[in-house]
Coordinates of C-alpha atoms in Angstrom, one line a residue:
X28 CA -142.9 -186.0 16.5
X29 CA -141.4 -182.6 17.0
X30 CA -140.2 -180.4 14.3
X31 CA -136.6 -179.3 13.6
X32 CA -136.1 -176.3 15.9
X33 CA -134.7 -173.2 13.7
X34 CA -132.2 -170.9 15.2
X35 CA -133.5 -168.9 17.6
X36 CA -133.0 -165.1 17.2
X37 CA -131.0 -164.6 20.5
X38 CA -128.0 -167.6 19.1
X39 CA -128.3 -165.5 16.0
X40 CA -127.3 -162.3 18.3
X41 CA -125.4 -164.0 20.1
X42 CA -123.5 -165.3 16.8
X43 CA -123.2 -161.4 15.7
X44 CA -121.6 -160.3 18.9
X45 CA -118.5 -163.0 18.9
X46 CA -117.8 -161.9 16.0
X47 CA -117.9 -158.3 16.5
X48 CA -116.3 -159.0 20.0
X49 CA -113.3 -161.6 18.8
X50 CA -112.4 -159.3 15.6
X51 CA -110.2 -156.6 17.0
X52 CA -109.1 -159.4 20.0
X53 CA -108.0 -162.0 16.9
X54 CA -106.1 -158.9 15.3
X55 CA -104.5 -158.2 18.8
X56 CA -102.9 -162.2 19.4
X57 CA -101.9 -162.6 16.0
X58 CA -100.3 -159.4 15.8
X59 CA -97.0 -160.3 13.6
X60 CA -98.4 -162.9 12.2
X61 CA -98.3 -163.8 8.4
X62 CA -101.4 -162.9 6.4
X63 CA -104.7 -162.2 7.0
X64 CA -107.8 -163.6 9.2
X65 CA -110.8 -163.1 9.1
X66 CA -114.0 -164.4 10.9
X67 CA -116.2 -165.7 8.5
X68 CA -119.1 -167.5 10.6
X69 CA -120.0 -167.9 14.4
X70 CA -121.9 -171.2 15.2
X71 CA -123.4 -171.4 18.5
X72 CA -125.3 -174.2 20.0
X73 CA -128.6 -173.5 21.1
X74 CA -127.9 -173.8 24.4
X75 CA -125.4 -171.5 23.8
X76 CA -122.7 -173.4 25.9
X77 CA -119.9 -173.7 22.7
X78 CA -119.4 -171.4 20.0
X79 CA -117.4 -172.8 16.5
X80 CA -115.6 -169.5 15.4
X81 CA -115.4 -170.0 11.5
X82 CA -111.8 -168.0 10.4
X83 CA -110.3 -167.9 6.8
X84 CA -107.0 -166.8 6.3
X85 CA -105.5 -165.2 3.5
X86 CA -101.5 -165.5 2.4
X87 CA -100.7 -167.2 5.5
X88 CA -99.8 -170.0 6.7
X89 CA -102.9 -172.2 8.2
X90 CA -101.0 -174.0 10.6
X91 CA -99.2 -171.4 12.0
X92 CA -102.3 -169.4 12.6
X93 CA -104.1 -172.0 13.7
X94 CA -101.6 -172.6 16.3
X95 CA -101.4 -169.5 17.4
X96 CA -104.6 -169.2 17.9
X97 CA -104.4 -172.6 20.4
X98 CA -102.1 -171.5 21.9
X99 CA -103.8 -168.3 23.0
X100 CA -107.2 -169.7 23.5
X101 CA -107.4 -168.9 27.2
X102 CA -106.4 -165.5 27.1
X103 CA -109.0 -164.9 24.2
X104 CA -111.7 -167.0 25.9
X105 CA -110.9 -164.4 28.9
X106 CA -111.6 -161.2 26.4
X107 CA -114.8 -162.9 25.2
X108 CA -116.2 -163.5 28.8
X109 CA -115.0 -159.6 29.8
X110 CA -116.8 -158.5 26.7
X111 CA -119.8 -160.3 26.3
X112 CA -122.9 -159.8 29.0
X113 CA -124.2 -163.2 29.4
X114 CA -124.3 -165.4 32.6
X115 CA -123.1 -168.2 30.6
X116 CA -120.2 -167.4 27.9
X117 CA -120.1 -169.8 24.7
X118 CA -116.7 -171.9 25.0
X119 CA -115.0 -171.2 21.6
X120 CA -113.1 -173.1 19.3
X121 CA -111.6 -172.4 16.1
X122 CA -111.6 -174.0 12.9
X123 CA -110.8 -173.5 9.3
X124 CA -113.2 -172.0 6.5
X125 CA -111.7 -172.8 3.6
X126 CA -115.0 -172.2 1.5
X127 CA -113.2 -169.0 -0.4
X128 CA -110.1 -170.5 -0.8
X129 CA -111.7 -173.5 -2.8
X130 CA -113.8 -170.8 -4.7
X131 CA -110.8 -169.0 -5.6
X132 CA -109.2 -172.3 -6.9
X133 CA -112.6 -173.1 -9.3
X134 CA -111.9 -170.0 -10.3
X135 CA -108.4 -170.4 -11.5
X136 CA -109.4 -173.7 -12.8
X137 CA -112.1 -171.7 -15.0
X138 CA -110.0 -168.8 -16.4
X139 CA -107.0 -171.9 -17.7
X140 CA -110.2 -173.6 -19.7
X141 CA -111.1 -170.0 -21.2
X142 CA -107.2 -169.3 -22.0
X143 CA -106.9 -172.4 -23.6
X144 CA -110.3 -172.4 -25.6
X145 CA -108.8 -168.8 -26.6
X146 CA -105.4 -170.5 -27.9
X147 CA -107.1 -172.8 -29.6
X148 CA -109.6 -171.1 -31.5
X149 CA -106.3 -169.3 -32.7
X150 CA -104.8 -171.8 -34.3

């Protein structure tokens, strides 16, 4: 039986340069667009033929972006295989991180419980 492979360190470099590469290129295509987005993971298979590209997006609207970002895949496939060295480029999707904007709302749900312990040790 053959133990779980870890990721190598080239799909870890690999990972690194998308990101580096698609962050001015996502700036670029969703110029005009509400809020903000940012690349927060790069998930490559180890055969490095498909690449999830991880984005969160900040006072926006998710849809919309998300869209946008369909609709443009091509051209920002076409940057990515300009940009990045390799004989075989990663096929890229895009997908929603929503891990910081859950955090933010445990958050939220932790500062009412301390305002209203506050209020009622008031009374």
């Amino acid at each position: 039986m053959r133990a779980p492979q870890k990721k190598t360190n080239r799909v870890e470099k690999v990972n690194s340069l998308i990101q580096h590469i698609l962050g001015p290129v996502l700036h670029e295509n969703l110029r005009g667009a509400d809020g903000i987005v940012t690349i927060t993971k790069v998930e490559t298979s180890k055969d490095l033929r498909w690449a999830k590209i991880w984005i969160s997006i900040v006072n926006g609207d998710d849809d919309a972006v998300l869209g946008t970002l369909k609709n443009n895949i091509y051209e920002i496939q076409g940057e990515l295989n300009r940009m990045l060295e390799m004989k075989i480029v990663p096929r890229i999707s895009f997908h929603l991180d929503t891990g910081a904007r859950y955090a933010e709302h445990i958050n939220e749900i932790f500062k009412e419980i301390e305002h209203e312990r506050e209020d009622n040790g008031n009374e």
